[in-house]
């Protein structure tokens, strides 16, 4: 006989801001937090998808769900958006940055504007958000900033080096931010997923074999709760990327990766 474990509802629900809440990985993570009775503020650019996610999370037990429709590329709007979000939540325990684009690598090789768009969405916009969020958390000496980077940032490969370089920049920024503000009582978590089955990878013929977003989300929620610094999800990507990072360049440049 099997039983289904029901996560405990805490007496002090966490206040969680989710940027890019319609992301497959973010949605799966929010389902875990909703079952715990969390308070959620969800930001996404597609109003219809956002309303569906919010409604689902209310059904699953979230004690409070508010939303804002925003294109996170618009860095000028970040100050007002984030101020509104923390006011709506009446505080913030966790900010989860999940938005991102894979982009079109072959197009980006030919056209700088395509490459610049990938760098803007995946690096410049998160830097803007994290600057505001860290300035909110540091004077309060509390909070967790959890950021979805990628294993792709660990080494540039010919198949996706524009996306990879945006995530490499993001990982480096987040590492430096952690080095600065961990001592102020703010936890900064770098999340490096391997290939995961979401809308981002749906066009890849191998995507059926990619990691299950619910399992990835479980590891992310556990890492946030444990106040970890960095995780690879699934864990196997940690030794894989250790090997990939250490392949000598004279060999690496000849590989088809
Ligand atoms: N799936 C993987 O294999 C994998 C591996 C490593 C890292 N990651 C990272 O994990 C994060 C989540 O990705 P995912 O796999 O969950 O893919 P996803 O389902 O495609 O989610 C990406 C989300 O980002 C949103 N977004 C993109 N640009 C935006 C903008 N300018 N403003 C607001 N929202 C924007 C998208 O909104 P729309 O739905 O409106 O387009 C979508 O909700 C991304 O940062 C991704 O790079 C994914």
XYZ file of C-alpha atoms in Angstrom, residues 3 11 30 44 58 71 75 81 85 90 94 96 121 125 129 137 145 155 163 178 182 200 202 220 256:
25
model
C 0.638 6.708 0.818
C 2.396 28.457 10.799
C 5.492 27.065 -7.112
C 5.104 36.968 -16.097
C -4.677 28.951 -5.307
C 7.998 42.226 -19.764
C 14.528 47.360 -16.924
C 7.324 46.479 -10.289
C 5.469 43.226 -5.349
C 4.042 42.837 2.911
C 12.523 34.584 -1.203
C 13.134 33.392 -7.426
C 16.991 38.976 -21.293
C 17.600 42.174 -16.933
C 16.436 42.877 -10.795
C 17.503 42.600 1.455
C 17.759 35.312 -3.798
C 31.855 26.316 -20.670
C 22.981 31.494 -24.439
C 26.947 36.151 -2.826
C 26.168 36.513 2.342
C 12.306 25.958 -23.697
C 10.356 21.166 -26.407
C 15.425 23.581 -6.010
C 31.165 18.591 -31.445
